Short mmCIF file of C-alpha atoms in Angstrom, two decimals:
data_model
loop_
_atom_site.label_atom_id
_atom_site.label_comp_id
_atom_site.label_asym_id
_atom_site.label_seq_id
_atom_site.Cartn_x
_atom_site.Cartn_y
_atom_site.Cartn_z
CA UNK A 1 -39.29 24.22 -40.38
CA UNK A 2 -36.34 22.00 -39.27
CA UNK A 3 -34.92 21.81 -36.19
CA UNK A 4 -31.56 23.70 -35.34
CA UNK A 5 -28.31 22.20 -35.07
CA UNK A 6 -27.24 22.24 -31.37
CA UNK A 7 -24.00 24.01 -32.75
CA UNK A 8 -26.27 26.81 -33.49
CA UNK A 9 -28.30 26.91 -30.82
CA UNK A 10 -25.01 26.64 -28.34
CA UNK A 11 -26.08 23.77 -26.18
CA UNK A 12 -24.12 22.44 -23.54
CA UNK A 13 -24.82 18.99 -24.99
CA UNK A 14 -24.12 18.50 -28.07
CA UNK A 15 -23.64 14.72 -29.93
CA UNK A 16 -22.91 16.63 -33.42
CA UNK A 17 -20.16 18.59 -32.22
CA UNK A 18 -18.64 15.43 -30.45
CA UNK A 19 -18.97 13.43 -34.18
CA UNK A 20 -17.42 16.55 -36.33
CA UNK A 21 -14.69 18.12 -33.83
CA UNK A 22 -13.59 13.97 -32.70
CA UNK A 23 -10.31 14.51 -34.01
CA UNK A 24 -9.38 17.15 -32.18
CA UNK A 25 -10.56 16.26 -28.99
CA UNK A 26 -8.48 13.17 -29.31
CA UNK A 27 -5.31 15.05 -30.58
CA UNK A 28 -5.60 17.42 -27.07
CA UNK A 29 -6.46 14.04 -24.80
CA UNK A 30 -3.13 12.81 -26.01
CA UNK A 31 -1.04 15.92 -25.42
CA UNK A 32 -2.85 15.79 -21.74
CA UNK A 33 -1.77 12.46 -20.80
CA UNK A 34 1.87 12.96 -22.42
CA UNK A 35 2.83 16.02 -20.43
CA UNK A 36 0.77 14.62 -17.09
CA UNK A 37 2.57 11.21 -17.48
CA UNK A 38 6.08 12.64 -18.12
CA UNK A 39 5.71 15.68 -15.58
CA UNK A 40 5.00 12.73 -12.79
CA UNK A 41 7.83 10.45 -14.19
CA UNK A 42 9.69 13.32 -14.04
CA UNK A 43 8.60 14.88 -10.36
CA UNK A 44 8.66 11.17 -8.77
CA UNK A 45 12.28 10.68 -10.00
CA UNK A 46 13.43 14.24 -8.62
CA UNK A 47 11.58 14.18 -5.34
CA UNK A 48 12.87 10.80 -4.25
CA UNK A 49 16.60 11.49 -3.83
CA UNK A 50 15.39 14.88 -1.99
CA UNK A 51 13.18 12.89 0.56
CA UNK A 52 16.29 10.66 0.60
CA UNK A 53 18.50 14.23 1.39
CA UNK A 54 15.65 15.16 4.09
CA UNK A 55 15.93 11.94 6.05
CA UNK A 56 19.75 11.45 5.96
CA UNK A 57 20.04 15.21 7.49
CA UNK A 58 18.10 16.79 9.91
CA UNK A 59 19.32 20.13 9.14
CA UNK A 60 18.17 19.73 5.12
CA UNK A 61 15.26 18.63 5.69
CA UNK A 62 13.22 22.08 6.90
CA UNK A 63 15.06 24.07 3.83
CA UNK A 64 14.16 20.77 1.17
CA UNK A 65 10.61 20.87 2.40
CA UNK A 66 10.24 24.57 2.69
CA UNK A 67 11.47 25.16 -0.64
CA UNK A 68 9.07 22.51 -2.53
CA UNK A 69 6.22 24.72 -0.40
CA UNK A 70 6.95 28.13 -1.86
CA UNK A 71 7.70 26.31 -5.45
CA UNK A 72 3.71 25.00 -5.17
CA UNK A 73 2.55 28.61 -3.79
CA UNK A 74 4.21 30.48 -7.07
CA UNK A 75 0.94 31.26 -9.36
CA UNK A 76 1.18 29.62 -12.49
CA UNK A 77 1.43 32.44 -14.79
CA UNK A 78 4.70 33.34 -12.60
CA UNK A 79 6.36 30.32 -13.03
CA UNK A 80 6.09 29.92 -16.48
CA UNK A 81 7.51 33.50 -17.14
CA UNK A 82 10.28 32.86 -14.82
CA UNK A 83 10.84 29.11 -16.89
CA UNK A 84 10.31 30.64 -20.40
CA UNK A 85 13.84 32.07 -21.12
CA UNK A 86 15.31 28.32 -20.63
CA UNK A 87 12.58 26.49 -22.22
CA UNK A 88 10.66 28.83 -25.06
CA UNK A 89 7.22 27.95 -25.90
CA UNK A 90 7.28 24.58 -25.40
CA UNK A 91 5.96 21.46 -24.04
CA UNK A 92 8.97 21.24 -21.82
CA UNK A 93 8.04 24.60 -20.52
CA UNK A 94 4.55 23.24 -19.13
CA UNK A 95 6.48 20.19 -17.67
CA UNK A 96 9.01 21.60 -16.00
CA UNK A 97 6.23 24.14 -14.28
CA UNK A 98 4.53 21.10 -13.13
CA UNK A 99 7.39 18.93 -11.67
CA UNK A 100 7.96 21.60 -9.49
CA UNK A 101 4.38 21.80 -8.55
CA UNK A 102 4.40 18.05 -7.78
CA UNK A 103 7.49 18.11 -5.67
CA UNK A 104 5.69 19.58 -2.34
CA UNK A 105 3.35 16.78 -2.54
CA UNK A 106 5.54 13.63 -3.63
CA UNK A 107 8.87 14.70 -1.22
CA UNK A 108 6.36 14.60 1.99
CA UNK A 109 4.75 11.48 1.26
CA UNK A 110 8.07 9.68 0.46
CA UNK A 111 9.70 10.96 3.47
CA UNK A 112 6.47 10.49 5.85
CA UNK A 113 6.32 6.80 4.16
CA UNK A 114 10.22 6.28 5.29
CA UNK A 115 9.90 7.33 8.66
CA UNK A 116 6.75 5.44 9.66
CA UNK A 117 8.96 2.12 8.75
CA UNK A 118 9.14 0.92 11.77
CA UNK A 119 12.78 0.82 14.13
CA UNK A 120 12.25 -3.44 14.57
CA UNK A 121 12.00 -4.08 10.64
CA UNK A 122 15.81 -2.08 10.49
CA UNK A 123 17.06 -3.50 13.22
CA UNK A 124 15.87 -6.97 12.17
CA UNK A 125 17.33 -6.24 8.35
CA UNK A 126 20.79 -5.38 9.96
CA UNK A 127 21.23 -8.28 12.11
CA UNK A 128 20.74 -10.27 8.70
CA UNK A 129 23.28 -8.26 7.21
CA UNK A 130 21.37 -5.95 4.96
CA UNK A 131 23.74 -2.59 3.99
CA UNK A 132 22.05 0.67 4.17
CA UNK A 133 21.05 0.14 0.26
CA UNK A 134 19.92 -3.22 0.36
CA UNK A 135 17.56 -2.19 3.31
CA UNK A 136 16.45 0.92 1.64
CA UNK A 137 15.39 -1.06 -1.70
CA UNK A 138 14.13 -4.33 0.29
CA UNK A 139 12.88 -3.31 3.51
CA UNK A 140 11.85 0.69 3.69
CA UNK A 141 10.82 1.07 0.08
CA UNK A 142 8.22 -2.02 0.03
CA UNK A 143 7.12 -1.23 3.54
CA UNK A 144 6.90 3.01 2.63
CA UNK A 145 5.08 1.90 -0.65
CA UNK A 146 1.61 2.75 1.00
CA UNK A 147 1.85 6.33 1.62
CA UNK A 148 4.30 6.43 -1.60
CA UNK A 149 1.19 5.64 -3.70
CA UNK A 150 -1.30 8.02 -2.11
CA UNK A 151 1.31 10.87 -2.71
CA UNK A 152 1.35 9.62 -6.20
CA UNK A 153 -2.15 9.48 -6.63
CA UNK A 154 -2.92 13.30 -5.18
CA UNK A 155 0.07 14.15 -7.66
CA UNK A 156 -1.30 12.74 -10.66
CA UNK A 157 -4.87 13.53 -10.13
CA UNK A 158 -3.23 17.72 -9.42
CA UNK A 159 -1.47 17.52 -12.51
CA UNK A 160 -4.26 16.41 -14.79
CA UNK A 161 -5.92 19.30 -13.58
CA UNK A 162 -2.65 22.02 -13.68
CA UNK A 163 -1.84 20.48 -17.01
CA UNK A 164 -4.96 22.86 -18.74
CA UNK A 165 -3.42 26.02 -17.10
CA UNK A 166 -0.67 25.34 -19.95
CA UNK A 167 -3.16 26.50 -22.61
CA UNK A 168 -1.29 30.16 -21.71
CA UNK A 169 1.48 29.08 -23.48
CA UNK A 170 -0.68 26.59 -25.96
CA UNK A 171 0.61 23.28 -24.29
CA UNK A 172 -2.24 22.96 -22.39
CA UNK A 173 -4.10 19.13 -23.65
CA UNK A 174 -7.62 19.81 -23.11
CA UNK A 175 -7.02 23.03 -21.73
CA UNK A 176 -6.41 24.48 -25.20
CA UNK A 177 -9.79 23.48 -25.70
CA UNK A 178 -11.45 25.33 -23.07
CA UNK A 179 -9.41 28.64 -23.70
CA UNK A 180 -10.06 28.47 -27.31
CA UNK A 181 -14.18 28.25 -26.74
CA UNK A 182 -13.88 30.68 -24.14
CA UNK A 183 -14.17 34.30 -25.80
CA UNK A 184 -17.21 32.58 -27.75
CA UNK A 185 -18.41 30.48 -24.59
CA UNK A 186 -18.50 27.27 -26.79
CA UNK A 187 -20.66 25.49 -23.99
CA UNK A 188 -20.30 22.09 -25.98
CA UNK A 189 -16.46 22.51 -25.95
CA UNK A 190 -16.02 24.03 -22.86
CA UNK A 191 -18.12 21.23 -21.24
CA UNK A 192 -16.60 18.30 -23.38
CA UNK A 193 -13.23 19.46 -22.43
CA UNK A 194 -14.01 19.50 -19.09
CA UNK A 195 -15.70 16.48 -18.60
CA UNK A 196 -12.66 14.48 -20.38
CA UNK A 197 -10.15 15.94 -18.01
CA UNK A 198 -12.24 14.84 -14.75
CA UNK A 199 -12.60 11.32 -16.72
CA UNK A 200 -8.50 11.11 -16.98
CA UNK A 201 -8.10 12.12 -13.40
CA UNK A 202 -10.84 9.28 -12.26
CA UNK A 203 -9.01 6.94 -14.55
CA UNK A 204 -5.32 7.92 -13.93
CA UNK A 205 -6.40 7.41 -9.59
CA UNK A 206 -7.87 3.99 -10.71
CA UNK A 207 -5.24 2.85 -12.36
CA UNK A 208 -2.87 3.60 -9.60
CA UNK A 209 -4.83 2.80 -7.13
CA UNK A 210 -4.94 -0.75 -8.59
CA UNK A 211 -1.16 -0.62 -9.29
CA UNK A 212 -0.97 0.24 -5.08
CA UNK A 213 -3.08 -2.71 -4.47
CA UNK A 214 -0.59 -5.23 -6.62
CA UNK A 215 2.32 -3.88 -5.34
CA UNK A 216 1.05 -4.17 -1.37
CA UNK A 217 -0.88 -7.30 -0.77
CA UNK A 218 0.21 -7.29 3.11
CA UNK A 219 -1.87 -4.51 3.54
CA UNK A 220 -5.27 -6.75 2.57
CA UNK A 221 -3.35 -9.85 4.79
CA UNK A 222 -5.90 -8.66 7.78
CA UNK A 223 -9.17 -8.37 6.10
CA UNK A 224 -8.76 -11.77 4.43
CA UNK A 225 -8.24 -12.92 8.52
CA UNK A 226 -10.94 -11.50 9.85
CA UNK A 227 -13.53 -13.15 7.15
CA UNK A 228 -12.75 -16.38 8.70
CA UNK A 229 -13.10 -15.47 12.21
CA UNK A 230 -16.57 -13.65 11.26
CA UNK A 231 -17.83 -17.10 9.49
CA UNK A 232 -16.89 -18.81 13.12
CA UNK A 233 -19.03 -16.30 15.26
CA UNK A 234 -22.10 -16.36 12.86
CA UNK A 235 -21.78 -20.58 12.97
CA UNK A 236 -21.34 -19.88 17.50
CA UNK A 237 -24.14 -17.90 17.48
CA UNK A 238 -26.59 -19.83 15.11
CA UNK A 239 -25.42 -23.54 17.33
CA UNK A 240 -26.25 -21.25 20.30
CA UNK A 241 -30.07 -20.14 19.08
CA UNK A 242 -30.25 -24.03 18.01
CA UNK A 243 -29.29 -25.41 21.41
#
């Protein structure tokens, strides 16, 4: 008697079901990283004129922040009903839900990053003449860039994962996947889908993790000293044991 096919049997892993249903799992990795890449574009491009707002005025700054908190604290399934008059069933729909989930996190960060510049890198950037804009884009920006990135990263990596709760509305990536295997508990597609989203959010905090470390070599400037000074107390110590 021959073996059963896995697809029969409803194993979790399952190589056949990875050959025949390829296509498709592709097709809803695509439509993951095209709504999480735009929705981030899209929330980092909104979110840094309102840290901008915040900082300039004291008094904006509780109401900004306070209203990107409740945004993130609206349950999905409420924010998409409240967005689906403007935007139909659409892709826009899901990315629009998800900017405004990513604003909490990305307006903090920017602002935090901002105001840990510190006072003697302004004051030295005005006595050479720098205008508030040339000092934002050459002096606060490059030096806010660290905690700029890690907002990005926690925002990217939160919208891989909020991107599948658009599979209500059937712009969900690889969260169509998982719905669609549900009712049946598909355990190869449900853990295939899965799997592939943790692998984008790995891959997505990688890449921008790497993109961090390019765009801030100062912040390595001190470990590349201290190799130096480490290679001088090992050579002290060993002349000492000699002597």
């Amino acid at each position: 008697m021959s073996e059963q096919s896995c697809l029969v049997t409803n194993d979790w892993i399952c190589g056949e079901y990875l050959r025949s249903r390829s296509q498709e799992l592709i097709d809803a990795t695509v439509q993951h990283i095209g709504i999480t890449v735009a929705s981030v574009l899209i929330g980092l491009a909104v979110a840094f004129p309102l840290a901008l707002l915040a900082r300039r005025s004291k008094r904006l700054a509780g109401p900004v922040l306070g209203l990107t908190t409740v945004l993130y604290t609206v349950p999905s399934l409420a924010m998409f009903s409240l967005l689906l008059p403007l935007f139909g069933l659409s892709s826009a729909l899901v990315i629009t839900g998800l900017v405004l989930y990513s604003l909490t996190i990305l307006v903090r960060n920017i602002l935090a990053g901002l105001e840990a510049v510190p006072e003697e890198a302004r004051e030295a950037a005005r006595g050479m003449g720098y205008g508030p804009w040339r000092m934002l884009w050459e002096v606060e920006l490059p030096l806010a860039l660290p905690a700029l990135m890690a907002g990005l990263r926690i925002a990217t990596v939160s919208t891989v994962a909020l991107t599948t709760v658009g599979s209500i509305v059937g712009r969900g990536g690889l969260g169509n996947l998982i719905e669609d295997a549900l009712p049946t508990f598909f355990k190869a597609q449900v853990l295939a889908a899965s799997v592939l989203c943790v692998l984008l959010a790995l891959v997505a905090d990688l890449l921008l993790l790497g993109v961090q470390r390019l765009l801030t070599p100062w912040t390595r400037v001190h470990k590349v000293r201290r190799e130096p000074l480490a290679d001088r107390i090992r050579k002290t110590s060993a002349a000492v044991e000699a002597g």
